[in-house]
Short mmCIF file of C-alpha atoms in Angstrom, two decimals:
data_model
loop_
_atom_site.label_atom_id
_atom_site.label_comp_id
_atom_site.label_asym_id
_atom_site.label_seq_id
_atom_site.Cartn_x
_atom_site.Cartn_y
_atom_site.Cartn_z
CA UNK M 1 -278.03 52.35 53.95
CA UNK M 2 -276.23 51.07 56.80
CA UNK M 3 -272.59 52.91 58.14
CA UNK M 4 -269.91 50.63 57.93
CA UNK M 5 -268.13 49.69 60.88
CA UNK M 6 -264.64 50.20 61.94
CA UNK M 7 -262.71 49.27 65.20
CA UNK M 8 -259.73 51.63 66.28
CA UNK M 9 -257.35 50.44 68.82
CA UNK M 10 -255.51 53.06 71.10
CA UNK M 11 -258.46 55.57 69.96
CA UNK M 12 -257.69 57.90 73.06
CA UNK M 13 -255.14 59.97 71.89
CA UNK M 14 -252.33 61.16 69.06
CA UNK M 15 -252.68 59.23 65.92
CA UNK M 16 -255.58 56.68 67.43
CA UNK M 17 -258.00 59.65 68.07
CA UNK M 18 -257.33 60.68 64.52
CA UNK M 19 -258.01 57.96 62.82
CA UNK M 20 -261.15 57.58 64.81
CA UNK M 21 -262.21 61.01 64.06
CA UNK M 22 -261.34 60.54 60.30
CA UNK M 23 -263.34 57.41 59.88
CA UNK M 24 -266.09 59.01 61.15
CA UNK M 25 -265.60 61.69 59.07
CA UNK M 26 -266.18 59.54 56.23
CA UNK M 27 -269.18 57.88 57.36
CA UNK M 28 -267.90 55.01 59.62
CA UNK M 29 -269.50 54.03 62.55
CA UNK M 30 -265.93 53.98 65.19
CA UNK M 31 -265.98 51.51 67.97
CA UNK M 32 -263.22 53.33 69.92
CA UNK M 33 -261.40 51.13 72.05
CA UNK M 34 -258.83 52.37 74.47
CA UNK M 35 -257.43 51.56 78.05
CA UNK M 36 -258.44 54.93 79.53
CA UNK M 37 -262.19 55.65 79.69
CA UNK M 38 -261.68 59.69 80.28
CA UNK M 39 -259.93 60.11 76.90
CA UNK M 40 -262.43 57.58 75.07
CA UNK M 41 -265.59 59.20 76.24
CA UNK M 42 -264.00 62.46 75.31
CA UNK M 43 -263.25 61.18 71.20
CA UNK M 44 -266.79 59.46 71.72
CA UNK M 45 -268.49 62.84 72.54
CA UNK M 46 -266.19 64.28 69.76
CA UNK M 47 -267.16 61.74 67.19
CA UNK M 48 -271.10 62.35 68.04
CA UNK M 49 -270.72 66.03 67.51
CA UNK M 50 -269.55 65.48 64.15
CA UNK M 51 -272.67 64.03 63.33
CA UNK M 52 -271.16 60.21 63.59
CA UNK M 53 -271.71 57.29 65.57
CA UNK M 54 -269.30 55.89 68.57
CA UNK M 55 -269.09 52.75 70.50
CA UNK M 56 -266.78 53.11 73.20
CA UNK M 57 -264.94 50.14 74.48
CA UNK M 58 -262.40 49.93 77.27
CA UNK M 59 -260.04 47.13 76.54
CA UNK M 60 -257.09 45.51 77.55
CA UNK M 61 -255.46 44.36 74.62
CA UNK M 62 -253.14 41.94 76.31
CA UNK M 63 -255.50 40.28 77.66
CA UNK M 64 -257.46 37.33 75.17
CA UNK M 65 -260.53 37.50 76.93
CA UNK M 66 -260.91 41.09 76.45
CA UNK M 67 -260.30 40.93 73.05
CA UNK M 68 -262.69 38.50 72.72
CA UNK M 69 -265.33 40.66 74.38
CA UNK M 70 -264.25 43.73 72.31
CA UNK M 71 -265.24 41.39 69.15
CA UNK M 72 -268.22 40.47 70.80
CA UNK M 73 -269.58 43.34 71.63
CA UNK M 74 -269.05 45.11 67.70
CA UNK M 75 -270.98 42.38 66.00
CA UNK M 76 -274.21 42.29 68.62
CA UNK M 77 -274.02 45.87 68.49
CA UNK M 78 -273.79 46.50 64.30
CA UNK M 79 -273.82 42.81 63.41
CA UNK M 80 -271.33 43.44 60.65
CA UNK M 81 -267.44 44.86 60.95
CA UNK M 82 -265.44 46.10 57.76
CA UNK M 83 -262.17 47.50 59.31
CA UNK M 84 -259.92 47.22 61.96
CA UNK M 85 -257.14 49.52 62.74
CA UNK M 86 -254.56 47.94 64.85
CA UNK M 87 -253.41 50.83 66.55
CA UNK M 88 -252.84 50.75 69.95
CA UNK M 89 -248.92 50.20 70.74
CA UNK M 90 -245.98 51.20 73.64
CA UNK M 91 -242.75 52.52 73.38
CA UNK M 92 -240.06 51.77 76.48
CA UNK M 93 -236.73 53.20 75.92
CA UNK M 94 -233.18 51.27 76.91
CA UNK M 95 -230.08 50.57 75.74
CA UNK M 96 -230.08 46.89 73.88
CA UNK M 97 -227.70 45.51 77.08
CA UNK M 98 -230.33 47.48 79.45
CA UNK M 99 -233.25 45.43 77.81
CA UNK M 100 -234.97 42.66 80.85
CA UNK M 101 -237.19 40.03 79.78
CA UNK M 102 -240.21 42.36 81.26
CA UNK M 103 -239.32 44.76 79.02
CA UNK M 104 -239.06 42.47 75.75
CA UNK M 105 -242.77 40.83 77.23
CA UNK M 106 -244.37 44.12 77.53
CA UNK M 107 -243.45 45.53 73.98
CA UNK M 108 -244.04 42.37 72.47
CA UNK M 109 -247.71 41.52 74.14
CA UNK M 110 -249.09 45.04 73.36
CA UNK M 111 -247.18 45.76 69.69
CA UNK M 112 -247.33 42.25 67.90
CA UNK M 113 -249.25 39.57 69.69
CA UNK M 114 -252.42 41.64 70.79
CA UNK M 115 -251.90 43.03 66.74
CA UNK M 116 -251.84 39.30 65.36
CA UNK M 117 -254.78 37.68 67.87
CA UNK M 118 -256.59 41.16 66.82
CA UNK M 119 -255.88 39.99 63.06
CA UNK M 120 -257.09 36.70 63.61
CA UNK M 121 -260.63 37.56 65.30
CA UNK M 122 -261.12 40.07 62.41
CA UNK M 123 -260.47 37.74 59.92
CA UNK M 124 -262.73 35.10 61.13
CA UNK M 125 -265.65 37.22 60.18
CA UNK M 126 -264.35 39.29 57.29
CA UNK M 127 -263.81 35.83 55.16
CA UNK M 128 -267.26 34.48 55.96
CA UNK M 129 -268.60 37.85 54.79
CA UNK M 130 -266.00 38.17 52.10
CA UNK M 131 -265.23 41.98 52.15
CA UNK M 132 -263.21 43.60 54.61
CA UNK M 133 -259.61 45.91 55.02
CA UNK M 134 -257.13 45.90 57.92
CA UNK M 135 -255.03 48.23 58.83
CA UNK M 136 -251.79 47.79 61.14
CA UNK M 137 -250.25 50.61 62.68
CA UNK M 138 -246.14 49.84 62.39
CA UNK M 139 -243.35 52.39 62.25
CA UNK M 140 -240.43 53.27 60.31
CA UNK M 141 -238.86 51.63 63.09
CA UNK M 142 -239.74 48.18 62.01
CA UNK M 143 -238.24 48.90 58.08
CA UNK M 144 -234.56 50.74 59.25
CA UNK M 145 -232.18 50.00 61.89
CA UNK M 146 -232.77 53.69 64.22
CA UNK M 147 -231.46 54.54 67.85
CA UNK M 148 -230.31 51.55 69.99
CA UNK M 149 -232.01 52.74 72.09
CA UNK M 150 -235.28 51.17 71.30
CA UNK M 151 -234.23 47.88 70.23
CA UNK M 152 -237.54 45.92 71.22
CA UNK M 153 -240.05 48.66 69.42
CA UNK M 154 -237.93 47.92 66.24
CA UNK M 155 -238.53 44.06 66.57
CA UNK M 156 -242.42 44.73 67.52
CA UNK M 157 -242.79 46.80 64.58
CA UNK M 158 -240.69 44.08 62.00
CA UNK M 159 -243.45 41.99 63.17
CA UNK M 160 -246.20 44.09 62.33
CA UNK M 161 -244.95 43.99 59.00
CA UNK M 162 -243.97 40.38 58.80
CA UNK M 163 -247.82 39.67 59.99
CA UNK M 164 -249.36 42.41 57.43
CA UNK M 165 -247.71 40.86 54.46
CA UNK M 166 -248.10 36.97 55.57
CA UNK M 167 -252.08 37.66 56.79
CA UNK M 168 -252.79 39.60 52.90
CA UNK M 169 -251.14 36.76 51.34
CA UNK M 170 -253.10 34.41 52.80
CA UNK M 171 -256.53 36.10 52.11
CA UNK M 172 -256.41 38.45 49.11
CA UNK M 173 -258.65 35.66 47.52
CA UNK M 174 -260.97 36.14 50.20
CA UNK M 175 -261.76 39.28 49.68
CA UNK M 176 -259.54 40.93 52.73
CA UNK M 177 -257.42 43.39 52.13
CA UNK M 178 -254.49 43.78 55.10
CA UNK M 179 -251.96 46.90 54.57
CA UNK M 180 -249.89 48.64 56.85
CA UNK M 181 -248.64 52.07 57.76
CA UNK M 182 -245.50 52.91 58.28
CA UNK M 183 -245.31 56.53 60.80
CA UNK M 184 -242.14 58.34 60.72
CA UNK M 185 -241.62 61.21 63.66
CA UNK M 186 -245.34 62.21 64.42
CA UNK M 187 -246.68 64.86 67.24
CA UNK M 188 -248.19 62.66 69.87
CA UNK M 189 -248.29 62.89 73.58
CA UNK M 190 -246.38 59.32 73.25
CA UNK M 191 -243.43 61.50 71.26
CA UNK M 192 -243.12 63.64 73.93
CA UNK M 193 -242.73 60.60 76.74
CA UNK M 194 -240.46 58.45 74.15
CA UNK M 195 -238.02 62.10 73.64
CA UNK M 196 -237.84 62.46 77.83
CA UNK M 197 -237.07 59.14 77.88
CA UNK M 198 -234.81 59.52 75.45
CA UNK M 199 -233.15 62.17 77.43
CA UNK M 200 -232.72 60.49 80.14
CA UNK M 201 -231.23 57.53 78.80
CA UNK M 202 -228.58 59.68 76.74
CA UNK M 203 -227.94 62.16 78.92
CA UNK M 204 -229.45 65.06 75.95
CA UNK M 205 -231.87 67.50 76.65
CA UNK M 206 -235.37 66.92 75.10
CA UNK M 207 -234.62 70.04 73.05
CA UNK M 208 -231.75 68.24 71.51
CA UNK M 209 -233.58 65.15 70.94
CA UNK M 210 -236.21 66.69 69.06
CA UNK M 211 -233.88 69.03 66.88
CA UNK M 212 -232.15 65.49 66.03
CA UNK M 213 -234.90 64.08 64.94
CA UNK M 214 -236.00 67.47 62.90
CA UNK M 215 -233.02 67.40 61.40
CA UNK M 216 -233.23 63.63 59.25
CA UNK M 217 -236.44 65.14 58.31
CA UNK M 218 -235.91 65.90 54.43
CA UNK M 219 -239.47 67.75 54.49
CA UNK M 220 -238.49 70.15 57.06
CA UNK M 221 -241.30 69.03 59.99
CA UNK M 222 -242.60 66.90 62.36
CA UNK M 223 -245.94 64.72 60.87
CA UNK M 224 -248.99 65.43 62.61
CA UNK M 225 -251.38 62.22 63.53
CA UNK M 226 -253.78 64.07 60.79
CA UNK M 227 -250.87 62.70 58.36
CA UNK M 228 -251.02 59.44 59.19
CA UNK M 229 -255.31 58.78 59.90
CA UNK M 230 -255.66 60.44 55.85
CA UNK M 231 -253.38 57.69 54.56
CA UNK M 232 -255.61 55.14 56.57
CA UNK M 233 -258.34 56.62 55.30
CA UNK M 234 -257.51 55.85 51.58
CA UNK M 235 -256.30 52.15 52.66
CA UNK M 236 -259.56 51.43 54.37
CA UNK M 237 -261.46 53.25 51.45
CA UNK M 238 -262.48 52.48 47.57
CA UNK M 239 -259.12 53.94 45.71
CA UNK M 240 -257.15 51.24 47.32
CA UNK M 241 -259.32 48.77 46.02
CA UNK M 242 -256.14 46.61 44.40
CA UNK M 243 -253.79 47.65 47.19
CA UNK M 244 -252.64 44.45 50.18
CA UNK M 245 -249.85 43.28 51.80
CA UNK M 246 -248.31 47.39 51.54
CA UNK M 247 -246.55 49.26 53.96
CA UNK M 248 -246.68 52.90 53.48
CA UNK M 249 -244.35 55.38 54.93
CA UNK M 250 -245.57 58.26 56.28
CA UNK M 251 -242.08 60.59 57.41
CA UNK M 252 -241.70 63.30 55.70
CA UNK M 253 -238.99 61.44 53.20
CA UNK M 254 -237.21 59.60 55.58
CA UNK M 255 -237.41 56.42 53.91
CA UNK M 256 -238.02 56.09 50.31
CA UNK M 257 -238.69 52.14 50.08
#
Protein backbone atom coordinates (compact mmCIF):
# COMPACT_ATOMS: atom_id res chain seq x y z
CA UNK A 1 0.00 0.00 0.00
CA UNK A 2 1.19 3.28 -0.92
CA UNK A 3 2.38 6.13 2.06
CA UNK A 4 0.35 9.00 1.89
CA UNK A 5 1.82 12.18 1.19
CA UNK A 6 2.11 15.28 3.16
CA UNK A 7 3.79 18.72 2.45
CA UNK A 8 5.21 20.73 5.54
CA UNK A 9 6.06 24.29 5.12
CA UNK A 10 8.86 25.87 7.38
CA UNK A 11 9.99 22.04 8.01
CA UNK A 12 13.56 23.28 9.18
CA UNK A 13 13.11 23.97 12.57
CA UNK A 14 10.77 24.40 15.98
CA UNK A 15 7.28 23.33 15.37
CA UNK A 16 7.84 22.70 11.31
CA UNK A 17 10.53 19.98 12.00
CA UNK A 18 8.04 18.42 14.35
CA UNK A 19 5.37 18.08 12.47
CA UNK A 20 7.53 16.68 9.77
CA UNK A 21 9.01 14.20 12.03
CA UNK A 22 5.50 13.27 13.41
CA UNK A 23 3.98 12.64 10.05
CA UNK A 24 6.52 10.46 9.31
CA UNK A 25 6.15 8.87 12.32
CA UNK A 26 2.84 7.83 11.31
CA UNK A 27 3.59 6.62 8.00
CA UNK A 28 3.58 9.78 5.78
CA UNK A 29 5.82 10.29 3.16
CA UNK A 30 7.07 14.41 4.23
CA UNK A 31 8.01 16.62 1.40
CA UNK A 32 9.91 19.07 3.67
CA UNK A 33 10.03 22.37 2.30
CA UNK A 34 12.03 25.11 3.87
CA UNK A 35 14.16 28.24 2.83
CA UNK A 36 17.40 26.89 4.34
CA UNK A 37 18.82 23.72 2.74
CA UNK A 38 21.33 22.91 5.90
CA UNK A 39 18.40 22.52 8.32
CA UNK A 40 16.16 20.60 5.61
CA UNK A 41 18.73 18.05 4.69
CA UNK A 42 19.34 17.65 8.36
CA UNK A 43 15.14 16.75 9.19
CA UNK A 44 15.50 14.83 5.73
CA UNK A 45 18.37 12.61 7.08
CA UNK A 46 16.34 12.57 10.38
CA UNK A 47 13.13 11.51 8.77
CA UNK A 48 15.10 8.56 6.75
CA UNK A 49 16.54 7.24 9.93
CA UNK A 50 13.24 6.76 11.29
CA UNK A 51 12.55 4.42 8.72
CA UNK A 52 10.35 7.17 6.58
CA UNK A 53 10.54 8.77 3.39
CA UNK A 54 11.64 12.64 2.67
CA UNK A 55 11.48 14.91 -0.24
CA UNK A 56 13.31 17.91 0.42
CA UNK A 57 12.31 21.09 -1.24
CA UNK A 58 13.86 24.53 -0.91
CA UNK A 59 11.20 27.09 -1.48
CA UNK A 60 10.45 30.52 -1.41
CA UNK A 61 7.07 30.83 -0.39
CA UNK A 62 6.58 34.39 -1.49
CA UNK A 63 7.36 33.78 -4.52
CA UNK A 64 4.24 32.12 -7.02
CA UNK A 65 6.49 30.47 -9.20
CA UNK A 66 8.12 28.60 -6.52
CA UNK A 67 5.12 27.51 -5.17
CA UNK A 68 4.13 26.35 -8.23
CA UNK A 69 7.27 24.25 -8.62
CA UNK A 70 6.96 22.98 -5.00
CA UNK A 71 3.40 21.55 -6.26
CA UNK A 72 4.96 20.32 -9.18
CA UNK A 73 7.49 18.56 -8.04
CA UNK A 74 5.12 16.44 -5.09
CA UNK A 75 2.75 15.11 -7.67
CA UNK A 76 5.61 13.83 -10.41
CA UNK A 77 7.37 12.58 -7.55
CA UNK A 78 4.25 10.52 -5.53
CA UNK A 79 1.56 11.44 -8.06
CA UNK A 80 -0.94 11.86 -5.26
CA UNK A 81 -0.87 14.56 -2.12
CA UNK A 82 -3.27 14.16 1.01
CA UNK A 83 -2.06 16.98 3.37
CA UNK A 84 -0.60 20.15 3.54
CA UNK A 85 0.59 21.87 6.57
CA UNK A 86 0.84 25.52 6.10
CA UNK A 87 3.48 26.18 8.37
CA UNK A 88 6.06 28.30 7.49
CA UNK A 89 5.47 31.99 9.00
CA UNK A 90 7.64 35.35 10.43
CA UNK A 91 7.36 37.30 13.32
CA UNK A 92 8.82 41.21 13.22
CA UNK A 93 8.33 43.05 16.35
CA UNK A 94 7.25 47.06 16.54
CA UNK A 95 5.18 49.22 18.12
CA UNK A 96 1.71 49.69 15.95
CA UNK A 97 2.99 53.63 15.16
CA UNK A 98 6.60 51.95 14.39
CA UNK A 99 4.88 49.60 11.76
CA UNK A 100 6.28 50.74 7.68
CA UNK A 101 4.54 49.43 4.79
CA UNK A 102 7.71 46.88 4.39
CA UNK A 103 6.96 45.62 7.46
CA UNK A 104 3.03 45.10 6.95
CA UNK A 105 4.24 43.48 3.15
CA UNK A 106 6.63 41.14 4.65
CA UNK A 107 4.27 39.63 7.42
CA UNK A 108 1.51 39.61 5.20
CA UNK A 109 3.29 37.82 1.94
CA UNK A 110 4.87 35.03 4.11
CA UNK A 111 1.82 34.52 6.95
CA UNK A 112 -1.47 34.84 4.79
CA UNK A 113 -0.99 35.18 1.09
CA UNK A 114 1.77 32.42 0.53
CA UNK A 115 -0.89 30.37 3.23
CA UNK A 116 -4.02 31.14 0.89
CA UNK A 117 -2.14 30.62 -2.82
CA UNK A 118 -0.70 27.38 -0.83
CA UNK A 119 -4.54 26.57 -0.07
CA UNK A 120 -5.56 27.10 -3.43
CA UNK A 121 -2.88 24.78 -5.31
CA UNK A 122 -3.76 22.07 -2.72
CA UNK A 123 -7.19 22.25 -3.29
CA UNK A 124 -7.07 22.02 -6.95
CA UNK A 125 -6.00 18.46 -6.66
CA UNK A 126 -7.55 17.34 -3.40
CA UNK A 127 -11.26 18.03 -5.01
CA UNK A 128 -10.50 16.17 -8.23
CA UNK A 129 -9.33 13.29 -6.03
CA UNK A 130 -11.97 13.94 -3.43
CA UNK A 131 -10.07 13.16 -0.14
CA UNK A 132 -7.70 15.35 1.40
CA UNK A 133 -7.00 17.54 5.04
CA UNK A 134 -5.25 20.91 5.43
CA UNK A 135 -3.78 22.15 8.08
CA UNK A 136 -2.92 26.00 8.78
CA UNK A 137 -0.54 26.91 11.27
CA UNK A 138 -2.17 30.31 13.07
CA UNK A 139 -1.59 31.52 16.60
CA UNK A 140 -3.40 32.57 19.55
CA UNK A 141 -2.40 35.77 18.26
CA UNK A 142 -4.90 35.84 15.51
CA UNK A 143 -8.06 34.87 18.20
CA UNK A 144 -7.02 37.66 21.27
CA UNK A 145 -5.85 41.11 21.15
CA UNK A 146 -1.85 40.38 22.84
CA UNK A 147 1.24 42.85 23.01
CA UNK A 148 1.10 45.91 20.66
CA UNK A 149 3.84 45.12 19.91
CA UNK A 150 3.15 42.73 17.16
CA UNK A 151 0.27 44.27 15.61
CA UNK A 152 0.82 42.85 11.94
CA UNK A 153 1.43 38.97 13.23
CA UNK A 154 -2.05 39.40 14.90
CA UNK A 155 -3.70 40.52 11.53
CA UNK A 156 -1.63 37.64 9.55
CA UNK A 157 -2.82 35.16 11.90
CA UNK A 158 -6.87 36.60 11.87
CA UNK A 159 -6.37 35.75 8.35
CA UNK A 160 -5.27 32.38 8.70
CA UNK A 161 -8.33 31.82 10.42
CA UNK A 162 -10.65 33.84 8.30
CA UNK A 163 -9.14 31.61 5.21
CA UNK A 164 -9.38 28.15 7.29
CA UNK A 165 -13.01 28.60 8.02
CA UNK A 166 -14.10 30.28 4.49
CA UNK A 167 -11.78 27.44 2.38
CA UNK A 168 -13.73 24.29 4.75
CA UNK A 169 -16.91 25.90 4.04
CA UNK A 170 -16.51 25.92 0.67
CA UNK A 171 -15.34 22.24 0.27
CA UNK A 172 -16.54 20.01 3.13
CA UNK A 173 -18.79 18.52 0.29
CA UNK A 174 -15.79 17.78 -1.53
CA UNK A 175 -14.35 15.73 0.58
CA UNK A 176 -11.53 18.35 2.06
CA UNK A 177 -11.22 18.82 5.31
CA UNK A 178 -9.31 22.44 6.25
CA UNK A 179 -8.68 23.03 10.20
CA UNK A 180 -6.40 25.13 11.92
CA UNK A 181 -4.13 25.28 14.92
CA UNK A 182 -4.02 27.71 17.13
CA UNK A 183 -0.09 27.73 19.14
CA UNK A 184 0.06 29.53 22.31
CA UNK A 185 3.84 30.29 23.80
CA UNK A 186 5.89 27.33 22.23
CA UNK A 187 9.91 26.63 22.55
CA UNK A 188 11.23 27.52 19.16
CA UNK A 189 14.38 29.14 18.04
CA UNK A 190 11.76 31.82 16.51
CA UNK A 191 10.59 32.40 20.47
CA UNK A 192 13.83 33.13 21.37
CA UNK A 193 14.39 35.92 18.35
CA UNK A 194 10.60 37.28 18.84
CA UNK A 195 11.54 37.61 23.14
CA UNK A 196 15.09 39.64 22.12
CA UNK A 197 13.17 41.50 20.01
CA UNK A 198 10.86 41.99 22.38
CA UNK A 199 13.48 43.28 24.66
CA UNK A 200 14.68 45.54 22.71
CA UNK A 201 11.65 47.19 21.74
CA UNK A 202 10.49 47.50 25.54
CA UNK A 203 13.43 48.14 27.05
CA UNK A 204 12.94 44.43 29.41
CA UNK A 205 15.38 41.93 29.68
CA UNK A 206 14.66 38.63 27.80
CA UNK A 207 14.48 37.07 31.27
CA UNK A 208 11.59 39.29 32.03
CA UNK A 209 9.92 38.71 28.84
CA UNK A 210 9.84 35.14 29.18
CA UNK A 211 8.76 35.08 32.98
CA UNK A 212 5.77 37.35 31.55
CA UNK A 213 4.80 35.17 29.30
CA UNK A 214 5.21 32.06 31.95
CA UNK A 215 3.24 33.73 34.06
CA UNK A 216 -0.46 33.93 31.79
CA UNK A 217 0.36 30.38 31.47
CA UNK A 218 -2.51 28.64 33.63
CA UNK A 219 -0.62 25.15 33.03
CA UNK A 220 2.51 26.28 34.55
CA UNK A 221 4.97 25.87 31.15
CA UNK A 222 6.06 26.77 28.01
CA UNK A 223 4.49 24.21 24.98
CA UNK A 224 7.02 22.36 23.24
CA UNK A 225 6.63 22.10 19.17
CA UNK A 226 5.97 18.19 20.15
CA UNK A 227 2.57 19.85 21.55
CA UNK A 228 1.53 21.34 18.71
CA UNK A 229 2.79 18.52 15.57
CA UNK A 230 0.48 15.67 17.99
CA UNK A 231 -2.59 17.89 17.61
CA UNK A 232 -1.78 18.03 13.76
CA UNK A 233 -1.36 14.70 13.79
CA UNK A 234 -4.99 13.86 14.90
CA UNK A 235 -6.38 16.72 12.41
CA UNK A 236 -4.60 15.22 9.47
CA UNK A 237 -5.54 11.63 10.77
CA UNK A 238 -8.85 9.24 10.91
CA UNK A 239 -10.38 10.47 14.52
CA UNK A 240 -10.99 13.81 13.03
CA UNK A 241 -12.84 12.38 10.38
CA UNK A 242 -16.07 14.94 11.06
CA UNK A 243 -13.82 17.75 12.22
CA UNK A 244 -13.38 21.30 9.43
CA UNK A 245 -13.36 24.72 9.56
CA UNK A 246 -11.75 24.29 13.62
CA UNK A 247 -9.21 26.15 15.22
CA UNK A 248 -7.63 24.47 18.07
CA UNK A 249 -5.69 26.09 20.77
CA UNK A 250 -2.76 24.71 21.83
CA UNK A 251 -1.44 27.15 25.16
CA UNK A 252 -1.47 25.62 28.00
CA UNK A 253 -5.15 27.26 28.94
CA UNK A 254 -4.63 30.51 27.75
CA UNK A 255 -7.63 30.73 25.77
CA UNK A 256 -10.58 28.63 26.38
CA UNK A 257 -12.72 29.47 23.09
Amino acid sequence: MESPVAIVTGAGQGIGRAIALRLARDGFAVVVVDLRQDTLMQVSEEIQVLGGTALPQVIDLTQAEQREQMFRVTLEHFQRLDVLVNNAGVQRVAQPLDVTEEHWDILMNVNAKAVYFCCQSALRHMVRQRSGCIVNLASIAGKMASTAAHPIYNVSKAAVLAMTKTLALAYASSGVRVNAVCPGVIETPMQDVVDLEFARVTGQQPSEIRAERMARIPMTRIGEPEDVASVVSFLVGPYSGYMTGQALNVDGGILTY
